[in-house]
């Protein structure tokens, strides 16, 4: 191997190393938005603790707040018992309160979409999950102060 070949190989390796270092520096500069979960990766214990904690209630706010699809902006002060329900088409969380039952949140399963939602509060609420071959309707009422899934009328 000649001297020229060694210089070309050394130059190629140096260029590749410099490009790699520049790329890593750029990723570090941009931050976690590209490389991971904002706020870091959470442990299973952290997730369980977050799910067990009560939903924060905004204080001192007036007017309507913007909410993500499938969530409600109603304050939790009059909230009653919450319960989760699952079908093959998706899941929903409902709670009983002074105004009746209301859907707190809902999410379709993979391959399904939400076709219709009656979030309440009312005597009964329902969400319909539409899939490629089947439809699942989840209807919930309050029996006592607890949300219960009921058959559709």
Short mmCIF file of N, CA, C and O in Angstrom, two decimals, residues 15-135:
data_model
loop_
_atom_site.label_atom_id
_atom_site.label_comp_id
_atom_site.label_asym_id
_atom_site.label_seq_id
_atom_site.Cartn_x
_atom_site.Cartn_y
_atom_site.Cartn_z
N UNK A 15 -12.52 12.65 8.26
CA UNK A 15 -13.74 13.34 7.81
C UNK A 15 -14.98 12.68 8.40
O UNK A 15 -15.90 13.35 8.86
N UNK A 16 -15.03 11.35 8.38
CA UNK A 16 -16.17 10.63 8.94
C UNK A 16 -16.29 10.89 10.44
O UNK A 16 -17.40 11.09 10.96
N UNK A 17 -15.19 10.91 11.16
CA UNK A 17 -15.21 11.17 12.60
C UNK A 17 -15.68 12.60 12.87
O UNK A 17 -16.50 12.83 13.78
N UNK A 18 -15.20 13.56 12.08
CA UNK A 18 -15.62 14.96 12.27
C UNK A 18 -17.11 15.11 11.99
O UNK A 18 -17.83 15.79 12.73
N UNK A 19 -17.61 14.47 10.93
CA UNK A 19 -19.04 14.55 10.61
C UNK A 19 -19.89 13.93 11.72
O UNK A 19 -20.95 14.46 12.08
N UNK A 20 -19.45 12.83 12.26
CA UNK A 20 -20.17 12.18 13.35
C UNK A 20 -20.22 13.08 14.58
O UNK A 20 -21.26 13.24 15.21
N UNK A 21 -19.09 13.68 14.95
CA UNK A 21 -19.04 14.57 16.11
C UNK A 21 -19.93 15.80 15.90
O UNK A 21 -20.62 16.24 16.82
N UNK A 22 -19.94 16.36 14.70
CA UNK A 22 -20.78 17.52 14.40
C UNK A 22 -22.26 17.12 14.51
O UNK A 22 -23.07 17.85 15.07
N UNK A 23 -22.61 15.95 13.99
CA UNK A 23 -23.99 15.47 14.07
C UNK A 23 -24.43 15.26 15.51
O UNK A 23 -25.54 15.65 15.90
N UNK A 24 -23.59 14.63 16.32
CA UNK A 24 -23.92 14.42 17.73
C UNK A 24 -24.05 15.74 18.48
O UNK A 24 -24.95 15.90 19.32
N UNK A 25 -23.18 16.69 18.15
CA UNK A 25 -23.27 18.01 18.78
C UNK A 25 -24.56 18.72 18.40
O UNK A 25 -25.20 19.37 19.24
N UNK A 26 -24.98 18.60 17.15
CA UNK A 26 -26.22 19.23 16.70
C UNK A 26 -27.43 18.60 17.39
O UNK A 26 -28.35 19.31 17.81
N UNK A 27 -27.43 17.29 17.54
CA UNK A 27 -28.54 16.62 18.22
C UNK A 27 -28.60 17.05 19.68
O UNK A 27 -29.67 17.32 20.22
N UNK A 28 -27.46 17.15 20.33
CA UNK A 28 -27.43 17.59 21.73
C UNK A 28 -27.90 19.04 21.84
O UNK A 28 -28.60 19.40 22.78
N UNK A 29 -27.55 19.88 20.86
CA UNK A 29 -27.96 21.27 20.87
C UNK A 29 -29.47 21.40 20.68
O UNK A 29 -30.13 22.17 21.37
N UNK A 30 -30.05 20.62 19.78
CA UNK A 30 -31.49 20.66 19.54
C UNK A 30 -32.22 20.11 20.75
O UNK A 30 -33.28 20.59 21.12
N UNK A 31 -31.70 19.08 21.35
CA UNK A 31 -32.26 18.58 22.60
C UNK A 31 -33.08 17.34 22.45
O UNK A 31 -33.03 16.63 21.45
N UNK A 32 -33.91 17.11 23.48
CA UNK A 32 -34.67 15.87 23.60
C UNK A 32 -35.82 15.76 22.61
O UNK A 32 -36.38 14.70 22.45
N UNK A 33 -36.17 16.85 21.95
CA UNK A 33 -37.31 16.79 21.04
C UNK A 33 -37.06 15.84 19.88
O UNK A 33 -37.99 15.31 19.30
N UNK A 34 -35.82 15.58 19.57
CA UNK A 34 -35.50 14.64 18.49
C UNK A 34 -35.14 13.27 19.05
O UNK A 34 -35.55 12.25 18.51
N UNK A 35 -34.41 13.25 20.13
CA UNK A 35 -33.84 11.98 20.60
C UNK A 35 -34.64 11.25 21.65
O UNK A 35 -34.29 10.14 22.00
N UNK A 36 -35.68 11.86 22.21
CA UNK A 36 -36.36 11.12 23.27
C UNK A 36 -37.60 11.81 23.75
O UNK A 36 -38.12 12.74 23.16
N UNK A 37 -38.09 11.35 24.86
CA UNK A 37 -39.30 11.86 25.47
C UNK A 37 -38.99 13.16 26.19
O UNK A 37 -38.05 13.20 26.98
N UNK A 38 -39.76 14.22 25.96
CA UNK A 38 -39.53 15.44 26.72
C UNK A 38 -39.68 15.15 28.21
O UNK A 38 -40.63 14.49 28.63
N UNK A 39 -38.75 15.62 28.98
CA UNK A 39 -38.78 15.36 30.41
C UNK A 39 -38.09 14.06 30.78
O UNK A 39 -38.05 13.70 31.94
N UNK A 40 -37.56 13.35 29.81
CA UNK A 40 -36.85 12.12 30.09
C UNK A 40 -37.74 10.89 30.06
O UNK A 40 -38.94 10.98 29.92
N UNK A 41 -37.12 9.76 30.19
CA UNK A 41 -37.85 8.49 30.20
C UNK A 41 -38.33 8.24 31.62
O UNK A 41 -37.58 8.37 32.57
N UNK A 42 -39.60 7.87 31.75
CA UNK A 42 -40.16 7.64 33.08
C UNK A 42 -40.14 6.16 33.41
O UNK A 42 -40.35 5.32 32.56
N UNK A 43 -39.92 5.89 34.68
CA UNK A 43 -39.92 4.50 35.14
C UNK A 43 -41.36 4.04 35.34
O UNK A 43 -42.30 4.84 35.39
N UNK A 44 -41.54 2.75 35.47
CA UNK A 44 -42.87 2.19 35.69
C UNK A 44 -43.48 2.72 36.99
O UNK A 44 -44.66 3.03 37.05
N UNK A 45 -42.66 2.89 38.01
CA UNK A 45 -43.15 3.42 39.29
C UNK A 45 -43.60 4.87 39.13
O UNK A 45 -44.62 5.28 39.71
N UNK A 46 -42.87 5.68 38.34
CA UNK A 46 -43.27 7.06 38.10
C UNK A 46 -44.61 7.13 37.39
O UNK A 46 -45.46 7.96 37.70
N UNK A 47 -44.83 6.24 36.42
CA UNK A 47 -46.09 6.22 35.67
C UNK A 47 -47.24 5.83 36.58
O UNK A 47 -48.30 6.46 36.56
N UNK A 48 -47.05 4.80 37.40
CA UNK A 48 -48.10 4.37 38.34
C UNK A 48 -48.44 5.50 39.31
O UNK A 48 -49.61 5.74 39.61
N UNK A 49 -47.42 6.20 39.79
CA UNK A 49 -47.64 7.30 40.73
C UNK A 49 -48.42 8.43 40.04
O UNK A 49 -49.35 9.00 40.62
N UNK A 50 -48.09 8.74 38.79
CA UNK A 50 -48.77 9.80 38.05
C UNK A 50 -50.23 9.42 37.78
O UNK A 50 -51.13 10.26 37.85
N UNK A 51 -50.47 8.16 37.46
CA UNK A 51 -51.84 7.72 37.19
C UNK A 51 -52.68 7.68 38.46
O UNK A 51 -53.90 7.88 38.41
N UNK A 52 -52.06 7.43 39.60
CA UNK A 52 -52.79 7.35 40.86
C UNK A 52 -53.09 8.73 41.43
O UNK A 52 -54.02 8.89 42.21
N UNK A 53 -52.33 9.75 41.01
CA UNK A 53 -52.53 11.10 41.53
C UNK A 53 -53.82 11.68 40.96
O UNK A 53 -54.18 11.42 39.82
N UNK A 54 -54.53 12.48 41.75
CA UNK A 54 -55.75 13.10 41.24
C UNK A 54 -55.43 14.09 40.14
O UNK A 54 -54.35 14.66 40.09
N UNK A 55 -56.39 14.30 39.26
CA UNK A 55 -56.24 15.23 38.15
C UNK A 55 -56.14 16.64 38.70
O UNK A 55 -56.96 17.05 39.52
N UNK A 56 -55.14 17.44 38.27
CA UNK A 56 -55.03 18.80 38.80
C UNK A 56 -56.21 19.65 38.35
O UNK A 56 -56.66 19.56 37.22
N UNK A 57 -56.71 20.48 39.26
CA UNK A 57 -57.83 21.36 38.97
C UNK A 57 -57.28 22.77 38.82
O UNK A 57 -56.61 23.27 39.73
N UNK A 58 -57.54 23.44 37.68
CA UNK A 58 -57.05 24.81 37.53
C UNK A 58 -57.76 25.71 38.54
O UNK A 58 -58.96 25.58 38.76
N UNK A 59 -57.00 26.62 39.16
CA UNK A 59 -57.59 27.53 40.13
C UNK A 59 -57.54 28.95 39.58
O UNK A 59 -56.59 29.34 38.90
N UNK A 60 -58.57 29.69 39.86
CA UNK A 60 -58.59 31.09 39.46
C UNK A 60 -58.76 31.31 37.97
O UNK A 60 -58.44 32.39 37.49
N UNK A 61 -59.24 30.35 37.22
CA UNK A 61 -59.43 30.55 35.79
C UNK A 61 -60.90 30.78 35.51
O UNK A 61 -61.76 30.24 36.18
N UNK A 62 -61.17 31.60 34.53
CA UNK A 62 -62.54 31.83 34.10
C UNK A 62 -62.61 31.63 32.62
O UNK A 62 -61.61 31.69 31.92
N UNK A 63 -63.82 31.41 32.11
CA UNK A 63 -63.99 31.21 30.68
C UNK A 63 -63.66 29.79 30.30
O UNK A 63 -63.29 28.95 31.11
N UNK A 64 -63.79 29.50 29.00
CA UNK A 64 -63.54 28.15 28.50
C UNK A 64 -62.06 27.95 28.23
O UNK A 64 -61.41 28.80 27.66
N UNK A 65 -61.57 26.84 28.64
CA UNK A 65 -60.18 26.49 28.37
C UNK A 65 -60.14 25.55 27.18
O UNK A 65 -61.06 24.77 26.97
N UNK A 66 -59.08 25.61 26.40
CA UNK A 66 -58.99 24.68 25.28
C UNK A 66 -58.57 23.33 25.80
O UNK A 66 -57.76 23.22 26.72
N UNK A 67 -59.17 22.29 25.23
CA UNK A 67 -58.87 20.94 25.66
C UNK A 67 -58.57 20.08 24.47
O UNK A 67 -58.97 20.36 23.36
N UNK A 68 -57.85 19.00 24.71
CA UNK A 68 -57.53 18.05 23.65
C UNK A 68 -58.78 17.23 23.34
O UNK A 68 -59.64 17.07 24.20
N UNK A 69 -58.88 16.68 22.11
CA UNK A 69 -60.02 15.83 21.81
C UNK A 69 -60.10 14.66 22.78
O UNK A 69 -59.10 14.07 23.13
N UNK A 70 -61.31 14.39 23.22
CA UNK A 70 -61.49 13.25 24.12
C UNK A 70 -61.33 13.61 25.58
O UNK A 70 -61.29 12.75 26.43
N UNK A 71 -61.22 14.93 25.87
CA UNK A 71 -61.10 15.34 27.26
C UNK A 71 -62.12 16.41 27.53
O UNK A 71 -62.68 17.01 26.62
N UNK A 72 -62.36 16.71 28.78
CA UNK A 72 -63.35 17.70 29.15
C UNK A 72 -62.72 18.74 30.04
O UNK A 72 -61.83 18.44 30.82
N UNK A 73 -63.18 19.97 29.92
CA UNK A 73 -62.62 21.06 30.71
C UNK A 73 -63.39 21.29 32.01
O UNK A 73 -63.08 22.20 32.73
N UNK A 74 -64.40 20.50 32.29
CA UNK A 74 -65.19 20.71 33.50
C UNK A 74 -64.33 20.48 34.73
O UNK A 74 -63.55 19.54 34.79
N UNK A 75 -64.45 21.34 35.73
CA UNK A 75 -63.66 21.16 36.93
C UNK A 75 -64.05 19.90 37.68
O UNK A 75 -65.17 19.44 37.59
N UNK A 76 -63.12 19.39 38.45
CA UNK A 76 -63.34 18.14 39.16
C UNK A 76 -63.95 18.34 40.54
O UNK A 76 -64.05 17.40 41.29
N UNK A 77 -64.34 19.56 40.89
CA UNK A 77 -64.86 19.82 42.23
C UNK A 77 -66.11 19.00 42.52
O UNK A 77 -66.30 18.53 43.62
N UNK A 78 -66.99 18.83 41.51
CA UNK A 78 -68.21 18.06 41.74
C UNK A 78 -68.06 16.62 41.27
O UNK A 78 -69.04 15.93 41.09
N UNK A 79 -66.85 16.22 41.04
CA UNK A 79 -66.60 14.88 40.51
C UNK A 79 -66.97 13.82 41.51
O UNK A 79 -66.80 13.97 42.71
N UNK A 80 -67.49 12.72 40.98
CA UNK A 80 -67.83 11.58 41.82
C UNK A 80 -66.86 10.46 41.55
O UNK A 80 -65.68 10.66 41.31
N UNK A 81 -67.41 9.26 41.55
CA UNK A 81 -66.61 8.07 41.33
C UNK A 81 -66.25 7.97 39.85
O UNK A 81 -67.10 8.11 38.99
N UNK A 82 -64.98 7.71 39.56
CA UNK A 82 -64.51 7.50 38.19
C UNK A 82 -64.27 6.02 37.97
O UNK A 82 -63.80 5.32 38.87
N UNK A 83 -64.54 5.59 36.73
CA UNK A 83 -64.32 4.18 36.40
C UNK A 83 -63.96 4.07 34.94
O UNK A 83 -64.52 4.77 34.10
N UNK A 84 -63.03 3.18 34.64
CA UNK A 84 -62.63 2.94 33.26
C UNK A 84 -63.38 1.76 32.66
O UNK A 84 -63.73 0.81 33.36
N UNK A 85 -63.63 1.83 31.35
CA UNK A 85 -64.32 0.78 30.62
C UNK A 85 -63.52 0.47 29.36
O UNK A 85 -62.94 1.37 28.76
N UNK A 86 -63.50 -0.80 28.97
CA UNK A 86 -62.74 -1.20 27.79
C UNK A 86 -63.59 -2.10 26.90
O UNK A 86 -64.33 -2.96 27.39
N UNK A 87 -63.47 -1.88 25.60
CA UNK A 87 -64.04 -2.76 24.60
C UNK A 87 -62.93 -3.09 23.62
O UNK A 87 -61.84 -2.51 23.71
N UNK A 88 -63.19 -3.98 22.69
CA UNK A 88 -62.18 -4.25 21.67
C UNK A 88 -61.95 -3.04 20.77
O UNK A 88 -60.92 -2.91 20.14
N UNK A 89 -62.93 -2.12 20.73
CA UNK A 89 -62.82 -0.94 19.88
C UNK A 89 -62.13 0.23 20.54
O UNK A 89 -61.68 1.15 19.87
N UNK A 90 -62.04 0.24 21.87
CA UNK A 90 -61.39 1.36 22.55
C UNK A 90 -61.72 1.38 24.03
O UNK A 90 -62.40 0.49 24.54
N UNK A 91 -61.26 2.43 24.68
CA UNK A 91 -61.46 2.57 26.12
C UNK A 91 -62.08 3.93 26.42
O UNK A 91 -61.97 4.87 25.64
N UNK A 92 -62.72 4.03 27.59
CA UNK A 92 -63.30 5.29 28.04
C UNK A 92 -63.27 5.33 29.56
O UNK A 92 -63.27 4.30 30.22
N UNK A 93 -63.26 6.55 30.09
CA UNK A 93 -63.34 6.78 31.53
C UNK A 93 -64.56 7.65 31.76
O UNK A 93 -64.73 8.69 31.12
N UNK A 94 -65.43 7.24 32.68
CA UNK A 94 -66.64 7.99 33.00
C UNK A 94 -66.67 8.26 34.50
O UNK A 94 -66.04 7.55 35.28
N UNK A 95 -67.42 9.31 34.87
CA UNK A 95 -67.60 9.61 36.28
C UNK A 95 -69.02 10.09 36.53
O UNK A 95 -69.65 10.68 35.65
N UNK A 96 -69.49 9.81 37.73
CA UNK A 96 -70.81 10.26 38.16
C UNK A 96 -70.65 11.51 39.01
O UNK A 96 -69.75 11.59 39.85
N UNK A 97 -71.51 12.48 38.78
CA UNK A 97 -71.47 13.72 39.54
C UNK A 97 -72.87 14.24 39.73
O UNK A 97 -73.86 13.56 39.44
N UNK A 98 -72.96 15.49 40.17
CA UNK A 98 -74.26 16.10 40.45
C UNK A 98 -75.13 16.20 39.20
O UNK A 98 -76.33 16.06 39.26
N UNK A 99 -74.53 16.43 38.03
CA UNK A 99 -75.29 16.57 36.79
C UNK A 99 -75.56 15.26 36.10
O UNK A 99 -76.12 15.25 35.01
N UNK A 100 -75.15 14.15 36.66
CA UNK A 100 -75.31 12.85 36.04
C UNK A 100 -73.97 12.26 35.67
O UNK A 100 -72.94 12.61 36.23
N UNK A 101 -73.97 11.38 34.69
CA UNK A 101 -72.73 10.74 34.26
C UNK A 101 -72.12 11.56 33.12
O UNK A 101 -72.83 12.19 32.33
N UNK A 102 -70.79 11.58 33.06
CA UNK A 102 -70.10 12.24 31.95
C UNK A 102 -68.86 11.44 31.58
O UNK A 102 -68.27 10.77 32.43
N UNK A 103 -68.51 11.50 30.30
CA UNK A 103 -67.27 10.87 29.84
C UNK A 103 -66.12 11.82 30.11
O UNK A 103 -66.15 12.98 29.70
N UNK A 104 -65.13 11.34 30.82
CA UNK A 104 -63.96 12.13 31.15
C UNK A 104 -62.97 12.07 29.98
O UNK A 104 -62.40 13.08 29.57
N UNK A 105 -62.77 10.86 29.44
CA UNK A 105 -61.86 10.68 28.32
C UNK A 105 -62.21 9.41 27.58
O UNK A 105 -62.92 8.56 28.10
N UNK A 106 -61.72 9.29 26.35
CA UNK A 106 -61.93 8.10 25.54
C UNK A 106 -60.83 8.02 24.51
O UNK A 106 -60.24 9.03 24.14
N UNK A 107 -60.52 6.80 24.09
CA UNK A 107 -59.45 6.58 23.10
C UNK A 107 -59.77 5.33 22.30
O UNK A 107 -60.04 4.28 22.88
N UNK A 108 -59.72 5.43 20.98
CA UNK A 108 -59.96 4.25 20.16
C UNK A 108 -58.77 3.31 20.18
O UNK A 108 -57.63 3.74 20.38
N UNK A 109 -59.03 2.02 20.00
CA UNK A 109 -57.95 1.04 19.87
C UNK A 109 -57.32 1.19 18.49
O UNK A 109 -57.88 1.84 17.60
N UNK A 110 -56.17 0.60 18.32
CA UNK A 110 -55.48 0.67 17.03
C UNK A 110 -56.38 0.09 15.94
O UNK A 110 -56.94 -0.98 16.09
N UNK A 111 -56.52 0.81 14.84
CA UNK A 111 -57.36 0.37 13.74
C UNK A 111 -58.81 0.83 13.86
O UNK A 111 -59.61 0.57 12.98
N UNK A 112 -59.14 1.51 14.95
CA UNK A 112 -60.49 2.01 15.16
C UNK A 112 -60.46 3.53 15.22
O UNK A 112 -59.41 4.14 15.43
N UNK A 113 -61.64 4.14 15.04
CA UNK A 113 -61.76 5.59 15.19
C UNK A 113 -63.04 5.87 15.98
O UNK A 113 -63.92 5.02 16.09
N UNK A 114 -63.13 7.05 16.53
CA UNK A 114 -64.32 7.45 17.26
C UNK A 114 -65.32 7.98 16.24
O UNK A 114 -65.05 8.92 15.52
N UNK A 115 -66.48 7.31 16.15
CA UNK A 115 -67.51 7.72 15.20
C UNK A 115 -68.48 8.71 15.81
O UNK A 115 -68.92 9.64 15.16
N UNK A 116 -68.82 8.52 17.09
CA UNK A 116 -69.81 9.38 17.72
C UNK A 116 -69.56 9.42 19.22
O UNK A 116 -69.19 8.40 19.81
N UNK A 117 -69.77 10.59 19.83
CA UNK A 117 -69.57 10.74 21.28
C UNK A 117 -70.70 11.59 21.85
O UNK A 117 -71.03 12.63 21.30
N UNK A 118 -71.29 11.12 22.93
CA UNK A 118 -72.21 11.91 23.74
C UNK A 118 -71.55 11.97 25.11
O UNK A 118 -71.63 11.02 25.89
N UNK A 119 -70.87 13.06 25.39
CA UNK A 119 -70.03 13.12 26.59
C UNK A 119 -70.77 13.47 27.86
O UNK A 119 -70.27 13.28 28.94
N UNK A 120 -72.00 14.00 27.76
CA UNK A 120 -72.74 14.33 28.95
C UNK A 120 -72.33 15.69 29.50
O UNK A 120 -71.71 16.47 28.80
N UNK A 121 -72.65 15.98 30.72
CA UNK A 121 -73.33 15.15 31.70
C UNK A 121 -74.81 14.97 31.34
O UNK A 121 -75.46 15.88 30.85
N UNK A 122 -75.31 13.78 31.61
CA UNK A 122 -76.67 13.40 31.26
C UNK A 122 -77.04 12.14 32.04
O UNK A 122 -76.23 11.64 32.83
N UNK A 123 -78.23 11.61 31.77
CA UNK A 123 -78.64 10.35 32.41
C UNK A 123 -77.77 9.20 31.94
O UNK A 123 -77.49 8.27 32.68
N UNK A 124 -77.39 9.24 30.65
CA UNK A 124 -76.45 8.25 30.11
C UNK A 124 -75.58 8.91 29.06
O UNK A 124 -75.94 9.92 28.48
N UNK A 125 -74.39 8.36 28.87
CA UNK A 125 -73.44 8.85 27.88
C UNK A 125 -72.99 7.66 27.04
O UNK A 125 -73.11 6.51 27.46
N UNK A 126 -72.50 7.96 25.84
CA UNK A 126 -72.01 6.85 25.02
C UNK A 126 -70.94 7.33 24.06
O UNK A 126 -70.85 8.50 23.70
N UNK A 127 -70.11 6.38 23.67
CA UNK A 127 -69.08 6.59 22.66
C UNK A 127 -69.10 5.39 21.73
O UNK A 127 -69.26 4.25 22.18
N UNK A 128 -68.97 5.65 20.43
CA UNK A 128 -68.99 4.59 19.44
C UNK A 128 -67.64 4.53 18.74
O UNK A 128 -67.16 5.54 18.22
N UNK A 129 -67.03 3.35 18.74
CA UNK A 129 -65.75 3.11 18.07
C UNK A 129 -66.03 2.34 16.79
O UNK A 129 -66.61 1.27 16.82
N UNK A 130 -65.60 2.89 15.66
CA UNK A 130 -65.84 2.28 14.35
C UNK A 130 -64.53 1.66 13.84
O UNK A 130 -63.52 2.33 13.77
N UNK A 131 -64.58 0.38 13.49
CA UNK A 131 -63.43 -0.32 12.94
C UNK A 131 -63.70 -0.72 11.50
O UNK A 131 -64.77 -0.46 10.96
N UNK A 132 -62.74 -1.38 10.87
CA UNK A 132 -62.91 -1.77 9.47
C UNK A 132 -64.02 -2.79 9.26
O UNK A 132 -64.66 -2.81 8.21
N UNK A 133 -64.28 -3.65 10.25
CA UNK A 133 -65.29 -4.68 10.08
C UNK A 133 -66.36 -4.69 11.18
O UNK A 133 -67.33 -5.42 11.07
N UNK A 134 -66.16 -3.90 12.23
CA UNK A 134 -67.08 -3.97 13.37
C UNK A 134 -67.18 -2.61 14.04
O UNK A 134 -66.29 -1.78 13.94
N UNK A 135 -68.27 -2.44 14.77
CA UNK A 135 -68.51 -1.22 15.53
C UNK A 135 -68.80 -1.60 16.98
O UNK A 135 -69.51 -2.56 17.24
#
